[in-house]
Tab-separated table of C-alpha atoms in Angstrom:
chain	number	residue	atom	x	y	z
O	1	MET	CA	0.057	-0.161	-0.059
O	2	LYS	CA	1.263	3.496	-0.860
O	3	SER	CA	0.155	6.766	0.989
O	4	MET	CA	-1.846	9.060	-0.943
O	5	ILE	CA	-4.228	12.035	0.105
O	6	GLU	CA	-8.016	12.163	-1.223
O	7	ILE	CA	-10.494	15.205	-1.027
O	8	ARG	CA	-14.345	14.013	-1.133
O	9	LYS	CA	-17.395	15.715	-1.133
O	10	THR	CA	-19.198	13.578	1.683
O	11	SER	CA	-20.238	13.787	5.339
O	12	ILE	CA	-17.322	12.667	7.642
O	13	VAL	CA	-19.864	10.437	9.973
O	14	ASP	CA	-20.430	8.516	6.281
O	15	LEU	CA	-16.431	7.572	5.737
O	16	ASP	CA	-15.629	4.048	6.435
O	17	THR	CA	-12.071	4.746	7.186
O	18	ASP	CA	-10.534	3.275	9.964
O	19	ALA	CA	-10.473	6.445	12.253
O	20	VAL	CA	-12.091	9.890	11.756
O	21	VAL	CA	-10.967	12.898	13.188
O	22	ASN	CA	-13.026	15.533	14.958
O	23	ALA	CA	-12.340	19.122	14.985
O	24	ALA	CA	-12.735	18.870	18.888
O	25	ASN	CA	-12.271	21.761	21.448
O	26	GLU	CA	-9.707	21.633	24.158
O	27	ALA	CA	-12.873	20.814	26.598
O	28	LEU	CA	-13.198	17.721	24.622
O	29	ALA	CA	-17.161	19.014	24.706
O	30	ALA	CA	-19.818	18.544	21.961
O	31	GLY	CA	-20.256	21.263	19.975
O	32	GLY	CA	-21.671	22.313	16.622
O	33	GLY	CA	-21.116	21.839	13.161
O	34	VAL	CA	-18.326	18.848	12.408
O	35	CYS	CA	-18.273	18.203	16.162
O	36	GLY	CA	-21.663	18.100	17.230
O	37	ALA	CA	-22.334	15.319	13.984
O	38	ILE	CA	-19.548	12.823	15.181
O	39	PHE	CA	-21.004	12.723	18.690
O	40	ARG	CA	-24.663	12.458	17.374
O	41	ALA	CA	-23.857	9.776	14.818
O	42	ALA	CA	-21.177	7.911	17.147
O	43	GLY	CA	-23.802	7.800	20.223
O	44	TYR	CA	-24.188	10.829	21.943
O	45	GLN	CA	-23.989	9.600	25.610
O	46	LYS	CA	-21.387	6.961	24.866
O	47	MET	CA	-19.213	9.677	23.008
O	48	ARG	CA	-19.892	12.639	25.821
O	49	ALA	CA	-18.653	9.673	28.617
O	50	ALA	CA	-15.240	8.636	26.623
O	51	CYS	CA	-14.342	12.237	26.189
O	52	ASP	CA	-15.261	13.184	30.012
O	53	ALA	CA	-12.916	10.412	31.195
O	54	ILE	CA	-9.878	11.920	29.137
O	55	GLY	CA	-11.275	15.489	30.223
O	56	HIS	CA	-8.957	17.451	28.140
O	57	CYS	CA	-6.576	18.023	25.134
O	58	ASP	CA	-4.156	20.999	24.645
O	59	THR	CA	-4.485	23.169	21.275
O	60	GLY	CA	-2.604	21.363	18.891
O	61	GLY	CA	-2.849	18.028	20.487
O	62	ALA	CA	-5.005	15.013	19.692
O	63	VAL	CA	-6.734	12.017	21.611
O	64	ILE	CA	-8.636	8.821	20.595
O	65	THR	CA	-11.432	7.094	21.734
O	66	PRO	CA	-13.567	4.336	20.110
O	67	GLY	CA	-16.006	5.016	17.003
O	68	PHE	CA	-19.202	3.413	18.685
O	69	ASP	CA	-21.604	3.375	16.224
O	70	LEU	CA	-19.510	5.100	13.414
O	71	LYS	CA	-18.523	3.290	10.380
O	72	ALA	CA	-14.896	4.300	11.711
O	73	ARG	CA	-13.332	2.207	14.730
O	74	TYR	CA	-11.897	5.307	16.079
O	75	VAL	CA	-12.534	8.719	16.382
O	76	ILE	CA	-9.332	11.184	16.991
O	77	HIS	CA	-10.389	14.327	18.391
O	78	ALA	CA	-7.836	17.035	16.852
O	79	VAL	CA	-7.757	20.485	18.752
O	80	GLY	CA	-6.968	23.198	16.100
O	81	PRO	CA	-6.320	26.894	16.843
O	82	ILE	CA	-8.326	29.738	16.903
O	83	TRP	CA	-7.515	32.118	13.685
O	84	ILE	CA	-6.385	35.674	15.177
O	85	ASP	CA	-4.181	36.803	12.506
O	86	GLY	CA	-1.642	33.951	11.603
O	87	ASN	CA	0.916	35.710	13.883
O	88	HIS	CA	0.256	33.582	16.987
O	89	GLY	CA	1.610	30.505	16.294
O	90	GLU	CA	-1.791	29.459	14.338
O	91	PRO	CA	0.014	27.404	11.546
O	92	GLU	CA	2.611	25.620	13.603
O	93	LYS	CA	-0.666	24.737	16.105
O	94	LEU	CA	-2.857	23.375	13.070
O	95	LYS	CA	-0.374	21.210	11.783
O	96	SER	CA	0.594	19.671	15.088
O	97	ALA	CA	-3.144	18.564	15.357
O	98	TYR	CA	-2.740	16.971	12.016
O	99	LYS	CA	0.489	15.270	12.669
O	100	ASN	CA	-0.694	14.040	16.403
O	101	ALA	CA	-3.794	12.916	14.770
O	102	LEU	CA	-1.908	10.771	11.718
O	103	ASP	CA	0.448	9.514	14.960
O	104	LEU	CA	-2.525	8.220	16.654
O	105	ALA	CA	-3.883	6.633	13.685
O	106	ARG	CA	-0.363	5.018	13.087
O	107	ILE	CA	-0.066	3.794	16.731
O	108	ASN	CA	-3.381	2.267	16.396
O	109	ARG	CA	-2.793	0.531	13.134
O	110	CYS	CA	-4.991	2.583	11.037
O	111	GLY	CA	-4.488	2.110	7.382
O	112	SER	CA	-6.782	5.158	6.787
O	113	ILE	CA	-8.236	8.221	8.245
O	114	GLY	CA	-10.725	10.961	7.492
O	115	PHE	CA	-10.130	14.517	8.288
O	116	PRO	CA	-12.500	17.680	8.319
O	117	LEU	CA	-10.673	20.976	7.561
O	118	ILE	CA	-9.800	21.696	10.905
O	119	SER	CA	-10.196	25.514	12.793
O	120	SER	CA	-12.017	26.404	9.332
O	121	GLY	CA	-15.504	26.372	10.773
O	122	ILE	CA	-16.418	28.449	13.896
O	123	TYR	CA	-12.359	29.003	14.628
O	124	GLY	CA	-12.266	31.271	11.620
O	125	TYR	CA	-9.101	30.159	9.916
O	126	PRO	CA	-9.056	31.199	6.153
O	127	VAL	CA	-9.946	28.208	4.027
O	128	ASN	CA	-6.814	28.606	1.712
O	129	LYS	CA	-4.762	29.273	4.480
O	130	ALA	CA	-6.327	25.761	6.320
O	131	TRP	CA	-5.996	23.903	3.402
O	132	ALA	CA	-2.387	25.072	2.857
O	133	ASP	CA	-1.143	24.205	6.200
O	134	ALA	CA	-3.496	20.875	6.285
O	135	VAL	CA	-1.605	19.489	2.887
O	136	ALA	CA	1.648	20.662	4.156
O	137	ALA	CA	1.393	18.692	7.485
O	138	CYS	CA	-0.050	15.474	5.744
O	139	ALA	CA	2.690	15.800	3.153
O	140	GLU	CA	5.629	15.844	5.546
O	141	TYR	CA	4.138	13.379	7.789
O	142	ILE	CA	4.052	11.139	4.764
O	143	ALA	CA	7.672	11.800	4.073
O	144	GLU	CA	8.715	11.585	7.444
O	145	HIS	CA	7.079	7.773	7.939
O	146	ARG	CA	7.258	6.220	4.843
O	147	GLU	CA	7.276	2.528	5.972
O	148	ALA	CA	3.728	3.434	7.184
O	149	ALA	CA	1.278	4.019	4.826
O	150	VAL	CA	-1.860	5.694	5.467
O	151	HIS	CA	-4.803	6.692	3.044
O	152	ILE	CA	-5.970	10.081	3.922
O	153	VAL	CA	-9.464	11.296	3.014
O	154	PHE	CA	-10.653	14.791	3.748
O	155	ALA	CA	-14.399	14.976	3.850
O	156	VAL	CA	-16.064	18.273	2.637
O	157	LEU	CA	-19.591	19.222	1.906
O	158	ASP	CA	-19.203	22.751	0.189
O	159	ASP	CA	-17.964	22.843	-3.852
O	160	HIS	CA	-15.690	25.801	-3.082
O	161	VAL	CA	-14.076	24.319	-0.110
O	162	LEU	CA	-13.268	20.902	-2.134
O	163	LYS	CA	-11.795	23.151	-5.218
O	164	ALA	CA	-9.605	25.352	-2.792
O	165	GLY	CA	-8.692	21.734	-1.563
O	166	LYS	CA	-7.728	20.127	-5.018
O	167	GLU	CA	-5.735	23.600	-5.885
O	168	ALA	CA	-3.833	23.364	-2.655
O	169	VAL	CA	-2.766	19.927	-3.139
O	170	ARG	CA	-1.695	20.986	-6.596
O	171	ARG	CA	0.153	24.256	-5.370
O	172	ALA	CA	2.011	22.371	-3.026
O	173	GLY	CA	3.323	19.590	-5.412
O	174	ALA	CA	1.792	16.909	-3.465
O	175	GLY	CA	0.127	15.922	-6.895
O	176	ALA	CA	1.513	12.575	-6.650
O	177	LEU	CA	0.229	12.018	-3.361
O	178	ALA	CA	-3.415	12.866	-4.717
O	179	ALA	CA	-6.208	10.442	-5.772
O	180	ALA	CA	-8.375	11.479	-8.404
O	181	GLY	CA	-11.975	12.233	-7.407
O	182	ARG	CA	-15.766	13.089	-8.685
O	183	GLY	CA	-15.586	16.605	-10.073
O	184	ASP	CA	-12.093	16.149	-11.740
O	185	TRP	CA	-13.416	15.610	-14.991
O	186	LYS	CA	-16.854	16.315	-16.384
O	187	THR	CA	-19.017	13.446	-15.934
O	188	LYS	CA	-22.587	12.065	-16.073
O	189	PRO	CA	-24.385	9.757	-13.994
O	190	MET	CA	-25.151	5.729	-14.644
O	191	PRO	CA	-28.519	5.728	-16.702
O	192	GLY	CA	-31.437	4.087	-15.598
O	193	LYS	CA	-30.857	1.352	-18.038
O	194	THR	CA	-28.349	-1.016	-16.308
O	195	GLU	CA	-27.286	-4.630	-16.211
O	196	TYR	CA	-25.386	-6.485	-13.436
O	197	PHE	CA	-22.934	-9.497	-13.597
O	198	VAL	CA	-20.269	-10.751	-10.576
O	199	LEU	CA	-16.588	-10.430	-11.534
O	200	ALA	CA	-14.758	-12.862	-9.773
O	201	ARG	CA	-11.275	-11.495	-9.522
O	202	SER	CA	-8.516	-11.155	-7.025
O	203	PHE	CA	-6.222	-7.791	-6.676
O	204	SER	CA	-3.242	-7.325	-4.871
O	205	ASP	CA	-2.408	-4.272	-2.384
O	206	ASP	CA	-0.805	-2.828	-5.292
O	207	GLU	CA	-3.388	-3.354	-7.483
O	208	MET	CA	-6.007	-1.695	-5.396
O	209	ASP	CA	-3.690	1.063	-4.572
O	210	ALA	CA	-3.439	2.046	-8.288
O	211	LEU	CA	-7.317	1.889	-8.579
O	212	ARG	CA	-7.751	3.887	-5.879
O	213	ARG	CA	-5.510	6.661	-7.019
O	214	GLY	CA	-7.501	6.771	-10.143
O	215	HIS	CA	-6.856	8.439	-13.159
O	216	ILE	CA	-7.673	11.760	-14.464
O	217	PRO	CA	-7.294	12.145	-18.519
O	218	GLU	CA	-4.495	14.691	-19.768
O	219	ASP	CA	-6.571	14.961	-23.082
O	220	MET	CA	-9.634	13.850	-24.766
O	221	GLY	CA	-7.553	11.008	-26.570
O	222	ASP	CA	-7.041	9.306	-22.991
O	223	LYS	CA	-10.116	7.376	-22.928
O	224	TRP	CA	-11.184	6.870	-19.372
O	225	PHE	CA	-11.657	8.619	-16.409
O	226	TRP	CA	-11.960	6.887	-13.228
O	227	TYR	CA	-11.923	7.414	-9.702
O	228	MET	CA	-13.280	5.197	-6.197
O	229	GLU	CA	-15.161	6.325	-3.378
O	230	GLY	CA	-14.798	4.279	-0.358
O	231	SER	CA	-15.211	0.958	-2.107
O	232	VAL	CA	-16.854	1.350	-5.428
O	233	LEU	CA	-15.039	2.988	-8.679
O	234	TRP	CA	-16.871	4.582	-11.061
O	235	ALA	CA	-15.206	4.548	-14.394
O	236	HIS	CA	-16.535	7.181	-17.451
O	237	ARG	CA	-15.452	7.785	-21.074
O	238	SER	CA	-13.474	10.778	-21.103
O	239	TRP	CA	-15.084	12.569	-24.072
O	240	THR	CA	-18.758	12.051	-23.271
O	241	GLY	CA	-18.429	11.514	-19.791
O	242	TYR	CA	-20.705	8.832	-19.832
O	243	CYS	CA	-20.537	6.193	-16.860
O	244	VAL	CA	-19.606	3.039	-18.264
O	245	TYR	CA	-19.126	0.763	-15.545
O	246	ARG	CA	-19.383	0.727	-11.511
O	247	ILE	CA	-17.615	-1.695	-9.522
O	248	ASP	CA	-18.666	-2.419	-6.006
O	249	PHE	CA	-15.702	-4.395	-4.713
O	250	ARG	CA	-16.048	-7.223	-2.250
O	251	LYS	CA	-13.947	-8.644	0.504
O	252	ASP	CA	-15.031	-12.450	-1.090
O	253	GLN	CA	-13.481	-11.372	-4.406
O	254	ARG	CA	-17.035	-11.804	-6.143
O	255	HIS	CA	-17.236	-8.040	-7.106
O	256	ILE	CA	-20.612	-6.571	-8.556
O	257	VAL	CA	-20.506	-4.789	-11.923
O	258	THR	CA	-23.141	-2.473	-13.001
O	259	VAL	CA	-22.841	-1.830	-16.916
O	260	ASN	CA	-24.150	1.084	-18.852
O	261	ARG	CA	-27.068	-0.311	-21.268
O	262	ASP	CA	-28.237	2.783	-22.581
O	263	PRO	CA	-27.626	1.999	-26.136
O	264	GLU	CA	-27.445	5.729	-27.020
O	265	GLN	CA	-24.598	6.179	-24.499
O	266	TYR	CA	-22.764	2.489	-24.913
O	267	GLU	CA	-22.568	-0.386	-26.919
O	268	SER	CA	-22.162	-4.037	-26.124
O	269	ALA	CA	-22.743	-7.636	-27.651
O	270	GLY	CA	-23.360	-8.356	-23.801
O	271	ILE	CA	-22.101	-9.605	-20.537
O	272	GLU	CA	-19.368	-11.789	-21.677
O	273	GLU	CA	-18.071	-8.897	-23.836
O	274	ASP	CA	-18.133	-6.667	-21.154
O	275	ARG	CA	-16.593	-9.191	-18.650
O	276	MET	CA	-13.680	-9.506	-21.071
O	277	THR	CA	-13.592	-6.044	-21.910
O	278	LEU	CA	-13.247	-4.636	-18.125
O	279	ASN	CA	-10.880	-7.619	-17.649
O	280	LYS	CA	-8.406	-6.087	-19.826
O	281	LEU	CA	-9.041	-2.523	-18.541
O	282	LEU	CA	-8.768	-3.673	-15.426
O	283	ASP	CA	-5.299	-5.052	-16.447
O	284	ARG	CA	-4.016	-1.963	-17.880
O	285	TRP	CA	-5.453	0.145	-14.779
O	286	THR	CA	-3.589	-1.504	-12.333
O	287	GLU	CA	-0.050	-1.079	-14.117
O	288	THR	CA	2.272	1.133	-12.642
O	289	PRO	CA	2.378	3.595	-14.304
O	290	TYR	CA	-0.404	3.474	-16.285
O	291	ASP	CA	-0.201	3.608	-19.954
O	292	SER	CA	-3.233	5.190	-21.419
O	293	TYR	CA	-1.782	5.315	-24.853
O	294	GLY	CA	-0.968	1.506	-24.800
O	295	GLU	CA	-4.648	1.423	-23.796
O	296	TRP	CA	-5.810	3.388	-26.956
O	297	MET	CA	-3.994	1.062	-29.139
O	298	SER	CA	-5.280	-2.048	-27.994
O	299	GLU	CA	-8.724	-0.967	-27.852
O	300	THR	CA	-8.476	0.431	-31.265
O	301	TYR	CA	-6.923	-2.862	-32.460
O	302	ASP	CA	-9.846	-4.846	-30.995
O	303	ALA	CA	-12.321	-2.310	-32.707
O	304	LEU	CA	-10.958	-3.029	-35.811
O	305	LYS	CA	-10.507	-6.679	-35.448
O	306	LYS	CA	-14.157	-7.004	-34.526
O	307	ALA	CA	-15.004	-4.709	-37.567
O	308	GLY	CA	-13.006	-7.605	-39.954
O	309	LYS	CA	-10.365	-4.819	-40.192
O	310	GLY	CA	-7.636	-5.806	-38.109
O	311	ASN	CA	-5.595	-8.597	-40.293
O	312	GLY	CA	-3.446	-6.362	-42.370
């Protein structure tokens, strides 16, 4: 597994990461925003009792509790700074909160962790500065702990905040760590006309890393855009944006594939052709690095052969 940073438009309480981070206050009391949502989703009384038992956490620090009713096994409560003017140690304290949270995740054997954009709510930290310090802290931590790979997911609900985060990753030169996500390419949803089949196939950790990282086309000749959200992969044709495949990955290696069956969007001779085509695509997509030109040549040859023009 390789470390990566993903920014996803979703509620943090819906993440299925090993741990999620609460934007906490020093008293570890239930608050509004992210903090209130996490307390409610985890079970208010249980989370309050766990936090009361700890009692306090300094700004820049982090503590850990069970996740209780959340999908995540743990909640890491990280205390970010209140923004004054940027000259009162705010950047250092914010980066410390992120790194201490990541440390707790590593110590507790968490391979994935979900963050909100700490301090950017009622604590008043400017969004662009909050992103710059968050991305820097995560990238520094990954560089300092190469032996402990971690999948970092930032959960945001606002499109402006999402866009600012992706720009911060690019500006920081952390693009090699970034995973593709919804919104990185123009897409259209899966239509109502679909068909399903089971894809029996196992994937190594490195192959799943390649799929989780996704792919953003470099130009319209680069045929596929794909990304993952949790255990679901979405594959879109780059030039139309149509969603052709949805793959729901399962631990038993019997993955559920949904195929576009709108004849105006995608043509196929049937399930067996789709199974063969998708397996070829997955062979390509799990290569490191991904060879989009080689895939284009392969698809073009297959199309010509199917039309009876590929033998000369």
